[in-house]
mmCIF file of C-alpha atoms in Angstrom:
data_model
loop_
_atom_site.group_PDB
_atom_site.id
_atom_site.type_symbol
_atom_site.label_atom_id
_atom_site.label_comp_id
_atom_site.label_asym_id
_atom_site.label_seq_id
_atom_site.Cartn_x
_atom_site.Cartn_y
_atom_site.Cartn_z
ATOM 1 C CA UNK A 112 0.000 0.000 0.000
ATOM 2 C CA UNK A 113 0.882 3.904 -0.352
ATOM 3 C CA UNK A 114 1.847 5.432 2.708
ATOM 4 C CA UNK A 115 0.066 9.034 2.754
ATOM 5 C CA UNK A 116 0.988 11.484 5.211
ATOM 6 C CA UNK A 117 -0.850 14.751 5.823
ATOM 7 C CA UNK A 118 -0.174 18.271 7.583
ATOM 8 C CA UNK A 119 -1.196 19.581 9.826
ATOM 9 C CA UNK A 120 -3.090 16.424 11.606
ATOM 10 C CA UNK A 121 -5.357 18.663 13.219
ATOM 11 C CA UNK A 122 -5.600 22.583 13.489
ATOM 12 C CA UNK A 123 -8.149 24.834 14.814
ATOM 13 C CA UNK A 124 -8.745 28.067 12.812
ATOM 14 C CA UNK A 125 -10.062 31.196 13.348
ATOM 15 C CA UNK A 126 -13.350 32.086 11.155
ATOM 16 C CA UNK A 127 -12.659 34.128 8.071
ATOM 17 C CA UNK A 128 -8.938 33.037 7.922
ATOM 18 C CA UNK A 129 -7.525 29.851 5.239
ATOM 19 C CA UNK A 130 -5.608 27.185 5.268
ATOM 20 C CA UNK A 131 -3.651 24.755 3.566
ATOM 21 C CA UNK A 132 -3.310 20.977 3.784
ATOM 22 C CA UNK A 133 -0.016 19.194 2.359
ATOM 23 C CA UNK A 134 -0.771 15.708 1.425
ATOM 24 C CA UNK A 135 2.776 13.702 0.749
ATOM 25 C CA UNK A 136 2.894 10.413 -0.530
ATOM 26 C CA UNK A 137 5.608 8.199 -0.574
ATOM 27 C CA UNK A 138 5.470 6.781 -4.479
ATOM 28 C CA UNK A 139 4.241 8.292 -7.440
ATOM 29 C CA UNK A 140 0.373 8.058 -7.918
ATOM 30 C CA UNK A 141 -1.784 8.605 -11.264
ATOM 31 C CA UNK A 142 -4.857 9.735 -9.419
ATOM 32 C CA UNK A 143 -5.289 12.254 -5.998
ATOM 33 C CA UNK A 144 -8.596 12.932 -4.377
ATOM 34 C CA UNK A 145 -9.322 15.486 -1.522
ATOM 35 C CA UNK A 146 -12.357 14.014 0.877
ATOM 36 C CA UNK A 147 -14.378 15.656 3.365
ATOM 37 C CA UNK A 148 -15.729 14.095 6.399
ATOM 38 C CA UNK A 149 -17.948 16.262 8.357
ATOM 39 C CA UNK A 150 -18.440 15.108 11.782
ATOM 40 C CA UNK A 151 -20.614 12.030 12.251
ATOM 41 C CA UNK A 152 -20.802 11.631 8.444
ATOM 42 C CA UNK A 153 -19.954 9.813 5.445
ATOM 43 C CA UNK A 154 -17.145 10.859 3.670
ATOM 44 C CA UNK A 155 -17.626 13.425 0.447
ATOM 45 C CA UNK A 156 -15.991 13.644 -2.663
ATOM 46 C CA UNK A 157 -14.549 17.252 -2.919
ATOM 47 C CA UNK A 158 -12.174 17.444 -6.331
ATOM 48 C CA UNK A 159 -10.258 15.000 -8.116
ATOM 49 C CA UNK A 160 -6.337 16.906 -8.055
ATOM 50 C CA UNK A 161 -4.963 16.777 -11.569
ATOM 51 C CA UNK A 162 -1.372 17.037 -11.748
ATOM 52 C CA UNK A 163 -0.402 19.479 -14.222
ATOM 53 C CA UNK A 164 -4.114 21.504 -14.569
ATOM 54 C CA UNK A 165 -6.757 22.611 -13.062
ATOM 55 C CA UNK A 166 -8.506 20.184 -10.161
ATOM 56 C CA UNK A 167 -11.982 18.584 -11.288
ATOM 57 C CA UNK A 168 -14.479 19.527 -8.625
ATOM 58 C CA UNK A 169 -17.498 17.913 -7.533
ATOM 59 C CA UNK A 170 -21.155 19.151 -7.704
ATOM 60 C CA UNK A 171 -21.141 21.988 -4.739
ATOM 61 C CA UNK A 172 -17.462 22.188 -4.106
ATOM 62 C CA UNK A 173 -15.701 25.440 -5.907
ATOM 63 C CA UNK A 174 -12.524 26.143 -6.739
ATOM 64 C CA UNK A 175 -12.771 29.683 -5.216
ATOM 65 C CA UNK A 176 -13.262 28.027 -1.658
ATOM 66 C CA UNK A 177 -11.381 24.819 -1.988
ATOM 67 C CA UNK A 178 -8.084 25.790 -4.214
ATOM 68 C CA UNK A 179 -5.883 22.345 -5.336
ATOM 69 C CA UNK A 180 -2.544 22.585 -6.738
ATOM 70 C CA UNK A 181 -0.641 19.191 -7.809
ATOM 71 C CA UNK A 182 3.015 20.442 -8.784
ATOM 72 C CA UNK A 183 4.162 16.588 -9.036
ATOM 73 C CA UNK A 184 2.920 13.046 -8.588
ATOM 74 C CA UNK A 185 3.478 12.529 -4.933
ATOM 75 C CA UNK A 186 2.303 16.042 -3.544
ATOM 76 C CA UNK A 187 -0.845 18.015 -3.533
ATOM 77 C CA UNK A 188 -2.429 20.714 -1.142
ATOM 78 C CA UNK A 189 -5.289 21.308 -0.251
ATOM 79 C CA UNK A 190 -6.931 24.849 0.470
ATOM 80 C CA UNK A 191 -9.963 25.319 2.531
ATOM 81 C CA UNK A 192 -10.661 29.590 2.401
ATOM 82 C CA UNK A 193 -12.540 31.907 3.795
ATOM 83 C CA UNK A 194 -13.498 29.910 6.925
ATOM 84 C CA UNK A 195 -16.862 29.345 8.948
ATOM 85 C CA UNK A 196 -17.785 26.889 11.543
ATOM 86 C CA UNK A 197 -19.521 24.803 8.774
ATOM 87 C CA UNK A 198 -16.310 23.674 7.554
ATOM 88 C CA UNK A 199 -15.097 21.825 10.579
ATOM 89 C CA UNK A 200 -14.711 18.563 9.249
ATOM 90 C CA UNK A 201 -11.522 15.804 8.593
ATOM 91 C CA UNK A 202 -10.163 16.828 5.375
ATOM 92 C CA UNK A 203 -8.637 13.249 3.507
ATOM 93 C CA UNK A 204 -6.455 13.009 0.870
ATOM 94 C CA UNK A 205 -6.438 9.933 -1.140
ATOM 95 C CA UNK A 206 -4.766 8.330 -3.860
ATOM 96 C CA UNK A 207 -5.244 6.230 -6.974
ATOM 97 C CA UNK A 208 -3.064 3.978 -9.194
ATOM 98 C CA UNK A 209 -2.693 1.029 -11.400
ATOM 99 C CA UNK A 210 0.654 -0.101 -9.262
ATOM 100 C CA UNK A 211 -1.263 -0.788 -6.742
ATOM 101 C CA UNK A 212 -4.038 -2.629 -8.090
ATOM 102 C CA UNK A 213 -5.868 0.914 -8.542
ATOM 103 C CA UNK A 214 -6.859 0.265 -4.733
ATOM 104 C CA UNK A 215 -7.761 3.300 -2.940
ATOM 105 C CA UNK A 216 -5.882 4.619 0.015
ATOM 106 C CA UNK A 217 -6.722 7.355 2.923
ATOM 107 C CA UNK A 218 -4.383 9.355 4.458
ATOM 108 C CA UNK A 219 -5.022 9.711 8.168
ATOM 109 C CA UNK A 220 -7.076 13.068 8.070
ATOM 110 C CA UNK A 221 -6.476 16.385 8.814
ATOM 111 C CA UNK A 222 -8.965 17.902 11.345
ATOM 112 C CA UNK A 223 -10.053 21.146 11.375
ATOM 113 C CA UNK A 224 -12.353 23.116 13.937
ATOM 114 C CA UNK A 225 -13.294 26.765 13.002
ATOM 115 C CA UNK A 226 -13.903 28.670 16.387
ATOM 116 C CA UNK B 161 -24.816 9.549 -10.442
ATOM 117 C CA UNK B 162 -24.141 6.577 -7.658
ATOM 118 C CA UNK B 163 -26.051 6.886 -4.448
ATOM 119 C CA UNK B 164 -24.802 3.901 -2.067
ATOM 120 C CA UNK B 165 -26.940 3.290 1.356
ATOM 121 C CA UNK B 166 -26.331 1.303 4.260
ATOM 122 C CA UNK B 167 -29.317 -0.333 5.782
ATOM 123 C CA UNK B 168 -28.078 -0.399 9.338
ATOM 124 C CA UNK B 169 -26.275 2.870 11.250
ATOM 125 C CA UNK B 170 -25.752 0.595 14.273
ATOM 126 C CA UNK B 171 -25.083 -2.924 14.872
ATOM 127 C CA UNK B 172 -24.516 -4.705 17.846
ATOM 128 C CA UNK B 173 -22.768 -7.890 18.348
ATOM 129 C CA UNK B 174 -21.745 -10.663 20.703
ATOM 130 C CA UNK B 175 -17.661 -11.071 21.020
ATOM 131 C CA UNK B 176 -17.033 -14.459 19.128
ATOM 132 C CA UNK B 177 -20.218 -14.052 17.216
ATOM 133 C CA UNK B 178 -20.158 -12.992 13.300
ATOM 134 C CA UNK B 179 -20.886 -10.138 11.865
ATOM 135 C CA UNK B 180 -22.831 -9.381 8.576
ATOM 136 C CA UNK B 181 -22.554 -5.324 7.911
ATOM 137 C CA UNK B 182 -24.880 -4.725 4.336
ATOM 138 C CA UNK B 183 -24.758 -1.942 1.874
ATOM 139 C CA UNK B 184 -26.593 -1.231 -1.754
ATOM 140 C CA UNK B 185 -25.922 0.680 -4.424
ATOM 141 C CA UNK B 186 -27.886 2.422 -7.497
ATOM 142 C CA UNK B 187 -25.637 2.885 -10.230
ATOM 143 C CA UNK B 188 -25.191 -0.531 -12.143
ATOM 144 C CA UNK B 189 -22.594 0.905 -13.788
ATOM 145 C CA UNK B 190 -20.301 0.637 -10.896
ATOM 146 C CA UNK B 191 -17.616 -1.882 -11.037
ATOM 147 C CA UNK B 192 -15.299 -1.768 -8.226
ATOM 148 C CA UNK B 193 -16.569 -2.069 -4.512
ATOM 149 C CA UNK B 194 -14.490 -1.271 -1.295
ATOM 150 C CA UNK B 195 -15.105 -1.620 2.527
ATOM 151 C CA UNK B 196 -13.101 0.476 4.898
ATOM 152 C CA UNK B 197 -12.892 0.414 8.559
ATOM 153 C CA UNK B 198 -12.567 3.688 10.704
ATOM 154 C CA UNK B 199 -11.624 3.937 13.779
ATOM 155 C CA UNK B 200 -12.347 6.528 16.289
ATOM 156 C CA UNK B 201 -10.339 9.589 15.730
ATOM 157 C CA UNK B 202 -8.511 7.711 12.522
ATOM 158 C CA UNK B 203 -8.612 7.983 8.240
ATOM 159 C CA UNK B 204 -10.447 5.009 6.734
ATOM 160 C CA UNK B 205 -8.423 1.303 6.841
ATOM 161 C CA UNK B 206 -8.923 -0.477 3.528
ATOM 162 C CA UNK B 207 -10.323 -3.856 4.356
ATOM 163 C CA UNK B 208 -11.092 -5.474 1.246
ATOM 164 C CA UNK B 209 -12.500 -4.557 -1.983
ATOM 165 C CA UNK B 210 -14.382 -6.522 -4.862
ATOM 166 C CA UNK B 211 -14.811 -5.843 -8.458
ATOM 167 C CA UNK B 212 -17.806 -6.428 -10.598
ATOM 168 C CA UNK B 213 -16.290 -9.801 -11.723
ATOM 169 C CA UNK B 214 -16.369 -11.843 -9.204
ATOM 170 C CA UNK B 215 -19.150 -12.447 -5.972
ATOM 171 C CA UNK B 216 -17.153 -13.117 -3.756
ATOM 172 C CA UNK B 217 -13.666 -12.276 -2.391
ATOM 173 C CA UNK B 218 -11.792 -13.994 1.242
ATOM 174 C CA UNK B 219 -9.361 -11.862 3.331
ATOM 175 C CA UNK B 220 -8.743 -12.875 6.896
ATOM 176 C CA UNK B 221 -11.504 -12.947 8.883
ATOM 177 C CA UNK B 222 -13.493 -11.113 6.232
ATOM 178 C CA UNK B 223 -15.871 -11.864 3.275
ATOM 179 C CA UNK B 224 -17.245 -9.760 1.307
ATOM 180 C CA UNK B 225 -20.127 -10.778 -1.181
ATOM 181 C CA UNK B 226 -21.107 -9.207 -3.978
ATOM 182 C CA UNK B 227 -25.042 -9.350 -5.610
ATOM 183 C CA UNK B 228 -24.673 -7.626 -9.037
ATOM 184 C CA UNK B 229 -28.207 -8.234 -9.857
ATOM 185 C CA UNK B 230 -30.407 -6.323 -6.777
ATOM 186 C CA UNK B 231 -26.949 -3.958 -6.283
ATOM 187 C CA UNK B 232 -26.319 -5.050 -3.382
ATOM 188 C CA UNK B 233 -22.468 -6.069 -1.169
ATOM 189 C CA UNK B 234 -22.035 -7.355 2.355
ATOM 190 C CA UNK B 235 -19.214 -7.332 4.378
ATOM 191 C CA UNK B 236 -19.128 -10.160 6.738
ATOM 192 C CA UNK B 237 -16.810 -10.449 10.185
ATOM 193 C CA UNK B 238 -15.831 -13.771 11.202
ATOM 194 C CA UNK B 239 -15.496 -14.632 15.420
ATOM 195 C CA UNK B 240 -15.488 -10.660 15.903
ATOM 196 C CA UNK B 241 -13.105 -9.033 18.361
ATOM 197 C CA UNK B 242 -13.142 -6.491 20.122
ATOM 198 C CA UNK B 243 -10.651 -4.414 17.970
ATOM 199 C CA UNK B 244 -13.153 -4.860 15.516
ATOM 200 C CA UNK B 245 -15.312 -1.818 16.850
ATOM 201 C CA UNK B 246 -15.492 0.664 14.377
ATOM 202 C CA UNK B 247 -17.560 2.194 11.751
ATOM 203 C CA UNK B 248 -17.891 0.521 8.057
ATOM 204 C CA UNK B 249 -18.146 2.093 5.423
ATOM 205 C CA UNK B 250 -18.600 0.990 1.925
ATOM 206 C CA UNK B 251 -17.714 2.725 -1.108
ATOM 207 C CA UNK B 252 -18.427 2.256 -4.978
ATOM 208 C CA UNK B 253 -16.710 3.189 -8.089
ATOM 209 C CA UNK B 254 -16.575 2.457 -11.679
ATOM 210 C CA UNK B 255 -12.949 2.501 -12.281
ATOM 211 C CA UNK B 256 -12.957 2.495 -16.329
ATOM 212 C CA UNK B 257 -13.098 6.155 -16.460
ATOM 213 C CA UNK B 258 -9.864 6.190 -14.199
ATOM 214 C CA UNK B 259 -10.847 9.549 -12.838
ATOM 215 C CA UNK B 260 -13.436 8.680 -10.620
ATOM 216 C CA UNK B 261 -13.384 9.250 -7.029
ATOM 217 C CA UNK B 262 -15.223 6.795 -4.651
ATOM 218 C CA UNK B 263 -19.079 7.377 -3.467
ATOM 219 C CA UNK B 264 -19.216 6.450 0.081
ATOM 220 C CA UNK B 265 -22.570 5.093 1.863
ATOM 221 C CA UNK B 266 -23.483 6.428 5.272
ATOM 222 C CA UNK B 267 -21.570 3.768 7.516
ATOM 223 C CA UNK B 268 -22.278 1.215 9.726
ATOM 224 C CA UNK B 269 -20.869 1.569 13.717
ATOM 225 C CA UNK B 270 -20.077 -1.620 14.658
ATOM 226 C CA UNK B 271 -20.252 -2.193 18.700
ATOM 227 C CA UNK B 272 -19.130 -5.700 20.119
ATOM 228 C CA UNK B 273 -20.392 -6.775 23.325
ATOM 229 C CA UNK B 274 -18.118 -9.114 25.413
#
């Protein structure tokens, strides 16, 4: 399997302030998803992170509020702007590729709390 | 789109007993099935995943079954431990697009009695 770390592991932000997650993997991976998990729930697709171009978002996700970058194949941030309480949740990057079976892998989290 | 549902949010079990954790999905054009366990506090643990070929795939102490005809997998717990406590979730993708990101269901929080 991928090993997938993320900073920070957990944060807590002030409202109206952003912040960036660094997901780091340790082998090169064809695909990279950012996940949200907002507390007691399911987990959420947010954008696919192309490397290269622009990230793919999903249906009510923005690029304006949830900026991806992807400079290489083991590294991509995530971006989570403009804060309010509503977006205390785990943010998860995860990853994608055919050597490993195309299985998909979860980095531990990064949880944020918007006071 | 793919909508996947779990039918139970809470199941309780005996320690030693088995454990049968179900999950459906609409989109038949999904092909590649996961389970992951999470832990309180923790990311999601792959488990064991399935693809659209086969009904049924063995890991250690876990099955996972596969009903391509009412959409439906199961995720079944053999002699269940107490480190098995967690929730489940499953997740469905069709993975000939190569793009696609995973559509979760709601979970399943697994509690083992001793």
């Amino acid at each position: 399997s991928a090993v997938i770390s993320q900073k920070p592991s957990r944060d807590i932000c002030q409202r109206g302030t952003s912040l960036t997650i660094q997901c780091q993997v340790d082998s090169q991976v064809t695909m990279m998803f950012w996940y949200r998990q907002q507390p007691g729930q399911s987990l959420t697709l947010i954008a696919t992170a192309n490397q290269g171009s622009e990230a793919t978002y999903e249906s009510g996700f923005v690029i304006d509020k949830f900026p991806i970058s992807r400079p290489n194949l083991t590294f991509s941030t995530l971006t989570v702007s403009n804060m309010s309480p509503e977006d205390s949740s785990i943010y998860l990057c995860s990853v994608r590729t055919p050597e490993l079976g195309n299985t998909i892998y979860f980095g531990e989290g990064s949880w944020l709390t918007v006071v | 789109g793919e909508s996947v549902g779990l039918h139970l949010p809470t199941l309780s079990v005996q320690e030693g007993d088995n454990s049968i954790i179900n999950c459906a999905y609409s989109n038949s054009a999904s092909d590649y099935f996961i389970w992951y366990k999470q832990e309180s506090g923790k990311g999601p643990q792959f488990i064991i995943d399935i693809r659209s070929n086969m009904d049924k795939r063995q890991g250690q102490r876990v099955t996972v079954l596969l009903n391509k005809t009412v959409k439906h997998l199961s995720l079944q717990i053999a002699a269940t431990q107490p480190g098995d406590s967690a929730v489940y979730f499953c997740a469905a993708t069709y993975s000939g697009g190569g793009a696609d990101g995973l559509t979760f269901g709601k979970g399943t929080h697994l509690i083992i009695q001793p």
